[in-house]
mmCIF file with all atom_site columns, C-alpha atoms in Angstrom:
data_model
loop_
_atom_site.group_PDB
_atom_site.id
_atom_site.type_symbol
_atom_site.label_atom_id
_atom_site.label_alt_id
_atom_site.label_comp_id
_atom_site.label_asym_id
_atom_site.label_entity_id
_atom_site.label_seq_id
_atom_site.pdbx_PDB_ins_code
_atom_site.Cartn_x
_atom_site.Cartn_y
_atom_site.Cartn_z
_atom_site.occupancy
_atom_site.B_iso_or_equiv
_atom_site.pdbx_formal_charge
_atom_site.auth_seq_id
_atom_site.auth_comp_id
_atom_site.auth_asym_id
_atom_site.auth_atom_id
_atom_site.pdbx_PDB_model_num
ATOM 1   C CA . MET K 1 1   ? -24.987 -6.645  8.489   1.00 59.00 ? 1   MET K CA 1
ATOM 2   C CA . ALA K 1 2   ? -22.261 -4.060  9.161   1.00 78.00 ? 2   ALA K CA 1
ATOM 3   C CA . THR K 1 3   ? -20.370 -2.560  6.253   1.00 90.00 ? 3   THR K CA 1
ATOM 4   C CA . VAL K 1 4   ? -16.704 -3.600  6.087   1.00 95.00 ? 4   VAL K CA 1
ATOM 5   C CA . LEU K 1 5   ? -13.976 -1.153  5.079   1.00 97.00 ? 5   LEU K CA 1
ATOM 6   C CA . ALA K 1 6   ? -10.877 -2.954  3.798   1.00 98.00 ? 6   ALA K CA 1
ATOM 7   C CA . PHE K 1 7   ? -7.968  -0.524  3.899   1.00 98.00 ? 7   PHE K CA 1
ATOM 8   C CA . ASP K 1 8   ? -4.961  -0.819  1.666   1.00 98.00 ? 8   ASP K CA 1
ATOM 9   C CA . VAL K 1 9   ? -1.886  -0.135  3.816   1.00 97.00 ? 9   VAL K CA 1
ATOM 10  C CA . TYR K 1 10  ? 1.120   1.170   1.864   1.00 94.00 ? 10  TYR K CA 1
ATOM 11  C CA . GLY K 1 11  ? 0.358   4.645   0.543   1.00 93.00 ? 11  GLY K CA 1
ATOM 12  C CA . THR K 1 12  ? -3.168  4.723   1.995   1.00 97.00 ? 12  THR K CA 1
ATOM 13  C CA . LEU K 1 13  ? -2.676  4.398   5.742   1.00 97.00 ? 13  LEU K CA 1
ATOM 14  C CA . ILE K 1 14  ? 1.122   4.503   5.793   1.00 95.00 ? 14  ILE K CA 1
ATOM 15  C CA . ASP K 1 15  ? 3.225   7.215   4.155   1.00 93.00 ? 15  ASP K CA 1
ATOM 16  C CA . THR K 1 16  ? 5.671   5.331   1.933   1.00 88.00 ? 16  THR K CA 1
ATOM 17  C CA . HIS K 1 17  ? 7.558   8.549   1.256   1.00 86.00 ? 17  HIS K CA 1
ATOM 18  C CA . GLY K 1 18  ? 8.411   8.750   4.950   1.00 88.00 ? 18  GLY K CA 1
ATOM 19  C CA . VAL K 1 19  ? 11.700  7.179   3.886   1.00 92.00 ? 19  VAL K CA 1
ATOM 20  C CA . VAL K 1 20  ? 12.824  10.329  2.039   1.00 93.00 ? 20  VAL K CA 1
ATOM 21  C CA . THR K 1 21  ? 14.650  11.830  5.034   1.00 92.00 ? 21  THR K CA 1
ATOM 22  C CA . GLU K 1 22  ? 16.694  8.654   5.457   1.00 92.00 ? 22  GLU K CA 1
ATOM 23  C CA . LEU K 1 23  ? 17.392  8.579   1.738   1.00 94.00 ? 23  LEU K CA 1
ATOM 24  C CA . GLU K 1 24  ? 18.668  12.147  1.881   1.00 94.00 ? 24  GLU K CA 1
ATOM 25  C CA . GLU K 1 25  ? 21.134  11.127  4.573   1.00 91.00 ? 25  GLU K CA 1
ATOM 26  C CA . ARG K 1 26  ? 22.307  7.949   2.866   1.00 92.00 ? 26  ARG K CA 1
ATOM 27  C CA . LEU K 1 27  ? 22.513  9.448   -0.610  1.00 93.00 ? 27  LEU K CA 1
ATOM 28  C CA . GLY K 1 28  ? 24.177  12.535  0.809   1.00 90.00 ? 28  GLY K CA 1
ATOM 29  C CA . LYS K 1 29  ? 27.257  10.433  1.537   1.00 84.00 ? 29  LYS K CA 1
ATOM 30  C CA . THR K 1 30  ? 27.735  10.040  -2.216  1.00 82.00 ? 30  THR K CA 1
ATOM 31  C CA . GLY K 1 31  ? 26.804  13.635  -3.017  1.00 87.00 ? 31  GLY K CA 1
ATOM 32  C CA . LYS K 1 32  ? 23.371  12.731  -4.371  1.00 89.00 ? 32  LYS K CA 1
ATOM 33  C CA . GLY K 1 33  ? 21.105  13.728  -1.502  1.00 88.00 ? 33  GLY K CA 1
ATOM 34  C CA . GLU K 1 34  ? 19.002  15.879  -3.841  1.00 93.00 ? 34  GLU K CA 1
ATOM 35  C CA . MET K 1 35  ? 17.846  12.688  -5.573  1.00 95.00 ? 35  MET K CA 1
ATOM 36  C CA . ALA K 1 36  ? 16.038  11.362  -2.481  1.00 95.00 ? 36  ALA K CA 1
ATOM 37  C CA . ALA K 1 37  ? 12.470  12.190  -3.569  1.00 94.00 ? 37  ALA K CA 1
ATOM 38  C CA . GLU K 1 38  ? 13.042  10.792  -7.058  1.00 96.00 ? 38  GLU K CA 1
ATOM 39  C CA . PHE K 1 39  ? 14.659  7.696   -5.586  1.00 96.00 ? 39  PHE K CA 1
ATOM 40  C CA . SER K 1 40  ? 11.677  7.145   -3.276  1.00 95.00 ? 40  SER K CA 1
ATOM 41  C CA . ARG K 1 41  ? 9.183   7.488   -6.130  1.00 95.00 ? 41  ARG K CA 1
ATOM 42  C CA . ARG K 1 42  ? 11.056  5.152   -8.452  1.00 97.00 ? 42  ARG K CA 1
ATOM 43  C CA . TRP K 1 43  ? 11.612  2.614   -5.673  1.00 97.00 ? 43  TRP K CA 1
ATOM 44  C CA . ARG K 1 44  ? 7.880   2.448   -4.968  1.00 95.00 ? 44  ARG K CA 1
ATOM 45  C CA . ASP K 1 45  ? 6.918   2.310   -8.649  1.00 96.00 ? 45  ASP K CA 1
ATOM 46  C CA . LYS K 1 46  ? 9.396   -0.490  -9.345  1.00 98.00 ? 46  LYS K CA 1
ATOM 47  C CA . LYS K 1 47  ? 8.235   -2.456  -6.294  1.00 97.00 ? 47  LYS K CA 1
ATOM 48  C CA . LEU K 1 48  ? 4.673   -2.431  -7.643  1.00 97.00 ? 48  LEU K CA 1
ATOM 49  C CA . GLU K 1 49  ? 5.875   -3.291  -11.140 1.00 98.00 ? 49  GLU K CA 1
ATOM 50  C CA . TYR K 1 50  ? 7.729   -6.312  -9.768  1.00 98.00 ? 50  TYR K CA 1
ATOM 51  C CA . SER K 1 51  ? 4.617   -7.526  -7.963  1.00 98.00 ? 51  SER K CA 1
ATOM 52  C CA . PHE K 1 52  ? 2.579   -7.182  -11.185 1.00 97.00 ? 52  PHE K CA 1
ATOM 53  C CA . ARG K 1 53  ? 5.181   -9.037  -13.202 1.00 98.00 ? 53  ARG K CA 1
ATOM 54  C CA . ARG K 1 54  ? 5.557   -11.825 -10.669 1.00 98.00 ? 54  ARG K CA 1
ATOM 55  C CA . GLY K 1 55  ? 1.797   -12.157 -10.510 1.00 97.00 ? 55  GLY K CA 1
ATOM 56  C CA . LEU K 1 56  ? 1.568   -12.593 -14.282 1.00 97.00 ? 56  LEU K CA 1
ATOM 57  C CA . MET K 1 57  ? 4.452   -15.068 -14.268 1.00 97.00 ? 57  MET K CA 1
ATOM 58  C CA . GLY K 1 58  ? 2.991   -17.114 -11.418 1.00 97.00 ? 58  GLY K CA 1
ATOM 59  C CA . ALA K 1 59  ? 6.293   -16.561 -9.609  1.00 98.00 ? 59  ALA K CA 1
ATOM 60  C CA . TYR K 1 60  ? 5.074   -15.294 -6.233  1.00 98.00 ? 60  TYR K CA 1
ATOM 61  C CA . VAL K 1 61  ? 7.530   -14.147 -3.573  1.00 98.00 ? 61  VAL K CA 1
ATOM 62  C CA . PRO K 1 62  ? 6.779   -12.185 -0.371  1.00 97.00 ? 62  PRO K CA 1
ATOM 63  C CA . PHE K 1 63  ? 6.217   -8.495  -0.992  1.00 97.00 ? 63  PHE K CA 1
ATOM 64  C CA . GLY K 1 64  ? 9.306   -7.652  1.041   1.00 97.00 ? 64  GLY K CA 1
ATOM 65  C CA . GLN K 1 65  ? 11.449  -9.401  -1.567  1.00 98.00 ? 65  GLN K CA 1
ATOM 66  C CA . CYS K 1 66  ? 9.872   -7.250  -4.302  1.00 98.00 ? 66  CYS K CA 1
ATOM 67  C CA . THR K 1 67  ? 10.720  -4.223  -2.163  1.00 97.00 ? 67  THR K CA 1
ATOM 68  C CA . ARG K 1 68  ? 14.372  -5.235  -1.766  1.00 98.00 ? 68  ARG K CA 1
ATOM 69  C CA . GLU K 1 69  ? 14.779  -6.118  -5.441  1.00 98.00 ? 69  GLU K CA 1
ATOM 70  C CA . ALA K 1 70  ? 13.248  -2.765  -6.384  1.00 98.00 ? 70  ALA K CA 1
ATOM 71  C CA . LEU K 1 71  ? 15.695  -1.027  -4.046  1.00 98.00 ? 71  LEU K CA 1
ATOM 72  C CA . ASP K 1 72  ? 18.605  -2.771  -5.756  1.00 98.00 ? 72  ASP K CA 1
ATOM 73  C CA . PHE K 1 73  ? 17.257  -1.832  -9.182  1.00 98.00 ? 73  PHE K CA 1
ATOM 74  C CA . THR K 1 74  ? 16.695  1.825   -8.276  1.00 98.00 ? 74  THR K CA 1
ATOM 75  C CA . ASP K 1 75  ? 20.204  2.068   -6.886  1.00 97.00 ? 75  ASP K CA 1
ATOM 76  C CA . ARG K 1 76  ? 21.565  0.729   -10.180 1.00 97.00 ? 76  ARG K CA 1
ATOM 77  C CA . ALA K 1 77  ? 19.292  2.883   -12.355 1.00 97.00 ? 77  ALA K CA 1
ATOM 78  C CA . LEU K 1 78  ? 20.185  6.119   -10.559 1.00 96.00 ? 78  LEU K CA 1
ATOM 79  C CA . GLN K 1 79  ? 23.825  5.064   -10.010 1.00 95.00 ? 79  GLN K CA 1
ATOM 80  C CA . THR K 1 80  ? 23.653  6.068   -6.352  1.00 95.00 ? 80  THR K CA 1
ATOM 81  C CA . GLN K 1 81  ? 26.128  3.415   -5.158  1.00 93.00 ? 81  GLN K CA 1
ATOM 82  C CA . LEU K 1 82  ? 24.416  2.546   -1.889  1.00 94.00 ? 82  LEU K CA 1
ATOM 83  C CA . SER K 1 83  ? 26.260  0.025   0.244   1.00 94.00 ? 83  SER K CA 1
ATOM 84  C CA . ASP K 1 84  ? 24.651  -3.197  1.480   1.00 96.00 ? 84  ASP K CA 1
ATOM 85  C CA . VAL K 1 85  ? 24.618  -1.630  4.950   1.00 95.00 ? 85  VAL K CA 1
ATOM 86  C CA . ASP K 1 86  ? 22.717  1.374   3.580   1.00 95.00 ? 86  ASP K CA 1
ATOM 87  C CA . LYS K 1 87  ? 20.212  -0.900  1.841   1.00 96.00 ? 87  LYS K CA 1
ATOM 88  C CA . ASP K 1 88  ? 19.670  -3.012  4.944   1.00 97.00 ? 88  ASP K CA 1
ATOM 89  C CA . HIS K 1 89  ? 19.087  0.172   6.926   1.00 95.00 ? 89  HIS K CA 1
ATOM 90  C CA . LEU K 1 90  ? 16.572  1.486   4.384   1.00 96.00 ? 90  LEU K CA 1
ATOM 91  C CA . MET K 1 91  ? 14.660  -1.799  4.486   1.00 96.00 ? 91  MET K CA 1
ATOM 92  C CA . THR K 1 92  ? 14.488  -1.471  8.264   1.00 95.00 ? 92  THR K CA 1
ATOM 93  C CA . VAL K 1 93  ? 13.183  2.075   7.912   1.00 94.00 ? 93  VAL K CA 1
ATOM 94  C CA . TYR K 1 94  ? 10.569  0.839   5.433   1.00 91.00 ? 94  TYR K CA 1
ATOM 95  C CA . ALA K 1 95  ? 9.284   -1.518  8.115   1.00 92.00 ? 95  ALA K CA 1
ATOM 96  C CA . ARG K 1 96  ? 8.548   1.359   10.483  1.00 92.00 ? 96  ARG K CA 1
ATOM 97  C CA . LEU K 1 97  ? 7.156   4.034   8.195   1.00 93.00 ? 97  LEU K CA 1
ATOM 98  C CA . PRO K 1 98  ? 4.744   6.540   9.781   1.00 93.00 ? 98  PRO K CA 1
ATOM 99  C CA . ALA K 1 99  ? 0.991   6.680   9.335   1.00 96.00 ? 99  ALA K CA 1
ATOM 100 C CA . PHE K 1 100 ? -0.469  9.728   7.632   1.00 96.00 ? 100 PHE K CA 1
ATOM 101 C CA . ALA K 1 101 ? -1.337  12.409  10.169  1.00 95.00 ? 101 ALA K CA 1
ATOM 102 C CA . GLU K 1 102 ? -5.119  12.056  9.959   1.00 97.00 ? 102 GLU K CA 1
ATOM 103 C CA . THR K 1 103 ? -5.207  8.243   10.018  1.00 97.00 ? 103 THR K CA 1
ATOM 104 C CA . THR K 1 104 ? -5.823  7.593   13.725  1.00 96.00 ? 104 THR K CA 1
ATOM 105 C CA . GLY K 1 105 ? -8.605  10.128  14.162  1.00 96.00 ? 105 GLY K CA 1
ATOM 106 C CA . ALA K 1 106 ? -10.372 9.103   10.962  1.00 96.00 ? 106 ALA K CA 1
ATOM 107 C CA . LEU K 1 107 ? -10.311 5.426   11.914  1.00 96.00 ? 107 LEU K CA 1
ATOM 108 C CA . GLU K 1 108 ? -11.733 6.257   15.336  1.00 94.00 ? 108 GLU K CA 1
ATOM 109 C CA . ARG K 1 109 ? -14.643 8.142   13.787  1.00 95.00 ? 109 ARG K CA 1
ATOM 110 C CA . LEU K 1 110 ? -15.383 5.377   11.290  1.00 94.00 ? 110 LEU K CA 1
ATOM 111 C CA . ALA K 1 111 ? -15.320 2.707   14.001  1.00 90.00 ? 111 ALA K CA 1
ATOM 112 C CA . ALA K 1 112 ? -17.740 4.799   16.073  1.00 92.00 ? 112 ALA K CA 1
ATOM 113 C CA . THR K 1 113 ? -20.329 4.463   13.280  1.00 91.00 ? 113 THR K CA 1
ATOM 114 C CA . GLY K 1 114 ? -20.299 0.672   13.660  1.00 91.00 ? 114 GLY K CA 1
ATOM 115 C CA . MET K 1 115 ? -18.350 -0.041  10.484  1.00 92.00 ? 115 MET K CA 1
ATOM 116 C CA . ARG K 1 116 ? -15.870 -2.910  10.594  1.00 94.00 ? 116 ARG K CA 1
ATOM 117 C CA . CYS K 1 117 ? -12.309 -2.002  9.590   1.00 96.00 ? 117 CYS K CA 1
ATOM 118 C CA . VAL K 1 118 ? -9.683  -4.460  8.341   1.00 98.00 ? 118 VAL K CA 1
ATOM 119 C CA . ALA K 1 119 ? -6.240  -3.999  6.809   1.00 98.00 ? 119 ALA K CA 1
ATOM 120 C CA . PHE K 1 120 ? -5.860  -5.583  3.372   1.00 98.00 ? 120 PHE K CA 1
ATOM 121 C CA . SER K 1 121 ? -2.377  -5.622  1.899   1.00 98.00 ? 121 SER K CA 1
ATOM 122 C CA . ASN K 1 122 ? 0.149   -7.051  -0.532  1.00 97.00 ? 122 ASN K CA 1
ATOM 123 C CA . GLY K 1 123 ? 2.483   -7.255  2.461   1.00 97.00 ? 123 GLY K CA 1
ATOM 124 C CA . THR K 1 124 ? 2.741   -10.395 4.562   1.00 97.00 ? 124 THR K CA 1
ATOM 125 C CA . ARG K 1 125 ? 0.652   -10.529 7.712   1.00 97.00 ? 125 ARG K CA 1
ATOM 126 C CA . GLU K 1 126 ? 3.780   -10.339 9.871   1.00 97.00 ? 126 GLU K CA 1
ATOM 127 C CA . ALA K 1 127 ? 5.104   -7.278  8.043   1.00 96.00 ? 127 ALA K CA 1
ATOM 128 C CA . VAL K 1 128 ? 1.766   -5.473  8.130   1.00 97.00 ? 128 VAL K CA 1
ATOM 129 C CA . GLU K 1 129 ? 1.118   -6.315  11.780  1.00 97.00 ? 129 GLU K CA 1
ATOM 130 C CA . GLY K 1 130 ? 4.519   -4.851  12.677  1.00 96.00 ? 130 GLY K CA 1
ATOM 131 C CA . LEU K 1 131 ? 3.984   -1.757  10.552  1.00 96.00 ? 131 LEU K CA 1
ATOM 132 C CA . LEU K 1 132 ? 0.575   -1.013  12.046  1.00 97.00 ? 132 LEU K CA 1
ATOM 133 C CA . GLU K 1 133 ? 1.803   -1.672  15.585  1.00 97.00 ? 133 GLU K CA 1
ATOM 134 C CA . GLN K 1 134 ? 4.709   0.751   15.328  1.00 95.00 ? 134 GLN K CA 1
ATOM 135 C CA . ALA K 1 135 ? 2.412   3.349   13.760  1.00 95.00 ? 135 ALA K CA 1
ATOM 136 C CA . GLY K 1 136 ? 0.065   2.986   16.742  1.00 95.00 ? 136 GLY K CA 1
ATOM 137 C CA . ILE K 1 137 ? -2.998  1.979   14.718  1.00 97.00 ? 137 ILE K CA 1
ATOM 138 C CA . ARG K 1 138 ? -3.145  -1.838  14.900  1.00 97.00 ? 138 ARG K CA 1
ATOM 139 C CA . GLU K 1 139 ? -5.947  -1.786  17.462  1.00 96.00 ? 139 GLU K CA 1
ATOM 140 C CA . ARG K 1 140 ? -8.149  0.067   14.992  1.00 95.00 ? 140 ARG K CA 1
ATOM 141 C CA . PHE K 1 141 ? -8.485  -3.058  12.827  1.00 97.00 ? 141 PHE K CA 1
ATOM 142 C CA . GLU K 1 142 ? -10.321 -6.235  13.670  1.00 95.00 ? 142 GLU K CA 1
ATOM 143 C CA . ASP K 1 143 ? -8.081  -8.239  11.341  1.00 97.00 ? 143 ASP K CA 1
ATOM 144 C CA . VAL K 1 144 ? -5.166  -8.127  8.899   1.00 98.00 ? 144 VAL K CA 1
ATOM 145 C CA . ILE K 1 145 ? -5.786  -9.881  5.589   1.00 98.00 ? 145 ILE K CA 1
ATOM 146 C CA . SER K 1 146 ? -2.749  -10.530 3.414   1.00 98.00 ? 146 SER K CA 1
ATOM 147 C CA . VAL K 1 147 ? -2.455  -11.685 -0.185  1.00 98.00 ? 147 VAL K CA 1
ATOM 148 C CA . ASP K 1 148 ? 0.329   -13.937 1.084   1.00 98.00 ? 148 ASP K CA 1
ATOM 149 C CA . GLU K 1 149 ? -2.406  -16.287 2.270   1.00 98.00 ? 149 GLU K CA 1
ATOM 150 C CA . ILE K 1 150 ? -3.140  -17.247 -1.352  1.00 98.00 ? 150 ILE K CA 1
ATOM 151 C CA . LYS K 1 151 ? 0.227   -16.325 -2.917  1.00 98.00 ? 151 LYS K CA 1
ATOM 152 C CA . ARG K 1 152 ? -1.207  -13.793 -5.372  1.00 97.00 ? 152 ARG K CA 1
ATOM 153 C CA . PHE K 1 153 ? -0.887  -10.015 -5.695  1.00 98.00 ? 153 PHE K CA 1
ATOM 154 C CA . LYS K 1 154 ? -3.396  -7.233  -6.232  1.00 98.00 ? 154 LYS K CA 1
ATOM 155 C CA . PRO K 1 155 ? -5.146  -6.653  -8.620  1.00 97.00 ? 155 PRO K CA 1
ATOM 156 C CA . ASP K 1 156 ? -5.645  -10.390 -9.304  1.00 97.00 ? 156 ASP K CA 1
ATOM 157 C CA . PRO K 1 157 ? -9.421  -11.073 -8.972  1.00 97.00 ? 157 PRO K CA 1
ATOM 158 C CA . ALA K 1 158 ? -8.592  -14.021 -6.718  1.00 97.00 ? 158 ALA K CA 1
ATOM 159 C CA . VAL K 1 159 ? -7.233  -11.595 -4.131  1.00 97.00 ? 159 VAL K CA 1
ATOM 160 C CA . TYR K 1 160 ? -10.538 -9.735  -3.818  1.00 97.00 ? 160 TYR K CA 1
ATOM 161 C CA . ALA K 1 161 ? -12.448 -13.026 -3.763  1.00 95.00 ? 161 ALA K CA 1
ATOM 162 C CA . HIS K 1 162 ? -10.195 -14.108 -0.899  1.00 96.00 ? 162 HIS K CA 1
ATOM 163 C CA . LEU K 1 163 ? -11.020 -10.890 0.938   1.00 96.00 ? 163 LEU K CA 1
ATOM 164 C CA . ARG K 1 164 ? -14.759 -11.561 0.598   1.00 93.00 ? 164 ARG K CA 1
ATOM 165 C CA . ASN K 1 165 ? -14.359 -15.169 1.701   1.00 93.00 ? 165 ASN K CA 1
ATOM 166 C CA . ARG K 1 166 ? -12.363 -14.184 4.771   1.00 93.00 ? 166 ARG K CA 1
ATOM 167 C CA . LEU K 1 167 ? -14.882 -11.533 5.743   1.00 92.00 ? 167 LEU K CA 1
ATOM 168 C CA . GLU K 1 168 ? -17.951 -13.629 4.920   1.00 89.00 ? 168 GLU K CA 1
ATOM 169 C CA . VAL K 1 169 ? -19.648 -10.426 3.776   1.00 86.00 ? 169 VAL K CA 1
ATOM 170 C CA . PRO K 1 170 ? -21.513 -9.837  0.477   1.00 85.00 ? 170 PRO K CA 1
ATOM 171 C CA . PRO K 1 171 ? -19.642 -7.739  -2.104  1.00 78.00 ? 171 PRO K CA 1
ATOM 172 C CA . GLY K 1 172 ? -22.226 -4.983  -1.765  1.00 83.00 ? 172 GLY K CA 1
ATOM 173 C CA . ASP K 1 173 ? -21.316 -4.558  1.903   1.00 89.00 ? 173 ASP K CA 1
ATOM 174 C CA . THR K 1 174 ? -17.551 -4.489  1.267   1.00 94.00 ? 174 THR K CA 1
ATOM 175 C CA . TRP K 1 175 ? -15.557 -1.352  0.471   1.00 97.00 ? 175 TRP K CA 1
ATOM 176 C CA . LEU K 1 176 ? -11.935 -1.220  -0.574  1.00 98.00 ? 176 LEU K CA 1
ATOM 177 C CA . ILE K 1 177 ? -10.198 1.984   0.529   1.00 98.00 ? 177 ILE K CA 1
ATOM 178 C CA . SER K 1 178 ? -7.021  2.669   -1.434  1.00 98.00 ? 178 SER K CA 1
ATOM 179 C CA . SER K 1 179 ? -4.813  5.442   -2.778  1.00 97.00 ? 179 SER K CA 1
ATOM 180 C CA . ASN K 1 180 ? -3.778  3.181   -5.676  1.00 97.00 ? 180 ASN K CA 1
ATOM 181 C CA . PRO K 1 181 ? -5.942  3.412   -8.821  1.00 98.00 ? 181 PRO K CA 1
ATOM 182 C CA . PHE K 1 182 ? -4.961  -0.109  -9.900  1.00 98.00 ? 182 PHE K CA 1
ATOM 183 C CA . ASP K 1 183 ? -6.300  -1.432  -6.585  1.00 98.00 ? 183 ASP K CA 1
ATOM 184 C CA . VAL K 1 184 ? -9.533  0.543   -6.851  1.00 98.00 ? 184 VAL K CA 1
ATOM 185 C CA . ILE K 1 185 ? -10.114 -0.686  -10.410 1.00 98.00 ? 185 ILE K CA 1
ATOM 186 C CA . GLY K 1 186 ? -9.301  -4.255  -9.369  1.00 98.00 ? 186 GLY K CA 1
ATOM 187 C CA . ALA K 1 187 ? -11.820 -4.134  -6.545  1.00 97.00 ? 187 ALA K CA 1
ATOM 188 C CA . ARG K 1 188 ? -14.554 -2.569  -8.690  1.00 97.00 ? 188 ARG K CA 1
ATOM 189 C CA . HIS K 1 189 ? -13.918 -5.149  -11.423 1.00 97.00 ? 189 HIS K CA 1
ATOM 190 C CA . ALA K 1 190 ? -14.374 -7.862  -8.778  1.00 95.00 ? 190 ALA K CA 1
ATOM 191 C CA . GLY K 1 191 ? -17.726 -6.432  -7.696  1.00 94.00 ? 191 GLY K CA 1
ATOM 192 C CA . LEU K 1 192 ? -16.712 -4.534  -4.566  1.00 96.00 ? 192 LEU K CA 1
ATOM 193 C CA . HIS K 1 193 ? -17.346 -0.914  -3.749  1.00 97.00 ? 193 HIS K CA 1
ATOM 194 C CA . ALA K 1 194 ? -14.184 1.194   -3.721  1.00 98.00 ? 194 ALA K CA 1
ATOM 195 C CA . ALA K 1 195 ? -13.070 4.602   -2.531  1.00 98.00 ? 195 ALA K CA 1
ATOM 196 C CA . TRP K 1 196 ? -10.026 6.292   -4.048  1.00 98.00 ? 196 TRP K CA 1
ATOM 197 C CA . VAL K 1 197 ? -7.944  8.330   -1.612  1.00 98.00 ? 197 VAL K CA 1
ATOM 198 C CA . ARG K 1 198 ? -6.485  10.891  -3.999  1.00 98.00 ? 198 ARG K CA 1
ATOM 199 C CA . ARG K 1 199 ? -3.712  12.232  -1.787  1.00 94.00 ? 199 ARG K CA 1
ATOM 200 C CA . SER K 1 200 ? -2.241  14.360  -4.577  1.00 92.00 ? 200 SER K CA 1
ATOM 201 C CA . LEU K 1 201 ? -4.444  16.639  -6.664  1.00 91.00 ? 201 LEU K CA 1
ATOM 202 C CA . ASP K 1 202 ? -2.024  16.031  -9.535  1.00 94.00 ? 202 ASP K CA 1
ATOM 203 C CA . ALA K 1 203 ? -2.675  12.271  -9.468  1.00 94.00 ? 203 ALA K CA 1
ATOM 204 C CA . PRO K 1 204 ? -4.666  11.042  -12.510 1.00 96.00 ? 204 PRO K CA 1
ATOM 205 C CA . PHE K 1 205 ? -7.015  8.066   -12.487 1.00 98.00 ? 205 PHE K CA 1
ATOM 206 C CA . ASP K 1 206 ? -6.626  5.393   -15.152 1.00 97.00 ? 206 ASP K CA 1
ATOM 207 C CA . PRO K 1 207 ? -9.073  6.015   -18.054 1.00 97.00 ? 207 PRO K CA 1
ATOM 208 C CA . TRP K 1 208 ? -10.428 2.470   -18.179 1.00 97.00 ? 208 TRP K CA 1
ATOM 209 C CA . GLY K 1 209 ? -14.097 3.323   -17.851 1.00 97.00 ? 209 GLY K CA 1
ATOM 210 C CA . ILE K 1 210 ? -14.146 1.868   -14.327 1.00 97.00 ? 210 ILE K CA 1
ATOM 211 C CA . GLU K 1 211 ? -14.548 4.634   -11.768 1.00 97.00 ? 211 GLU K CA 1
ATOM 212 C CA . PRO K 1 212 ? -14.374 4.655   -7.961  1.00 98.00 ? 212 PRO K CA 1
ATOM 213 C CA . ASP K 1 213 ? -17.667 4.869   -6.095  1.00 97.00 ? 213 ASP K CA 1
ATOM 214 C CA . LEU K 1 214 ? -16.163 7.665   -4.068  1.00 97.00 ? 214 LEU K CA 1
ATOM 215 C CA . THR K 1 215 ? -13.108 9.937   -4.364  1.00 98.00 ? 215 THR K CA 1
ATOM 216 C CA . VAL K 1 216 ? -11.700 11.748  -1.322  1.00 98.00 ? 216 VAL K CA 1
ATOM 217 C CA . THR K 1 217 ? -8.547  13.717  -0.585  1.00 97.00 ? 217 THR K CA 1
ATOM 218 C CA . ASP K 1 218 ? -7.681  11.954  2.671   1.00 97.00 ? 218 ASP K CA 1
ATOM 219 C CA . LEU K 1 219 ? -9.114  9.710   5.386   1.00 97.00 ? 219 LEU K CA 1
ATOM 220 C CA . ASP K 1 220 ? -10.753 12.622  7.210   1.00 97.00 ? 220 ASP K CA 1
ATOM 221 C CA . ALA K 1 221 ? -12.785 13.295  4.083   1.00 97.00 ? 221 ALA K CA 1
ATOM 222 C CA . LEU K 1 222 ? -13.592 9.585   3.892   1.00 97.00 ? 222 LEU K CA 1
ATOM 223 C CA . SER K 1 223 ? -14.953 9.556   7.451   1.00 95.00 ? 223 SER K CA 1
ATOM 224 C CA . ASP K 1 224 ? -17.042 12.641  6.652   1.00 94.00 ? 224 ASP K CA 1
ATOM 225 C CA . ARG K 1 225 ? -18.581 10.940  3.623   1.00 93.00 ? 225 ARG K CA 1
ATOM 226 C CA . LEU K 1 226 ? -19.109 7.459   5.056   1.00 89.00 ? 226 LEU K CA 1
ATOM 227 C CA . GLY K 1 227 ? -19.592 8.335   8.729   1.00 75.00 ? 227 GLY K CA 1
#
């Protein structure tokens, strides 16, 4: 049976900080363009926090709503005074973020080995399909599997069980590929293999005693190790 690689999307395949240039322009109108990188980081962190909190509360909403609420919060926290038009524009930009430069080539090499590749995301299927299409990599995946199908968020164990059920593949033949330590730990806790894409050498891994099976710097390195 072929090994399945389940790729996280935001931050692993797609560069979530691709919005920084747009933030510089929008924040520049209020004289705060230099805050763009910080704004991007806090927006992403808050979006994940909101998904964790909603998961614990049993108050699921689509991931896009977490993203918009996190945008509103970050605007308030940094007092950047973005208009509703600016926020709508930034949400549109978020829906067409670029893939990391090595993504296409790495996916091609992995597919050539006979491994099955799927996208596995907190985003809705519609949102992820659109994101992958505009990035030119949708055809590299045999399927898109969304947590929206069971109304839970990573790292809920039910999410990884849903992935296995959809794939109909034993846990030992399933790898999660993610740049997010919480996702890697969640997958390992659920019995899957997991590779951590450590895109920043400054990024620490959570000291929980649960380690990734494999750590790589990018998807090229992943294809070298698993290919």
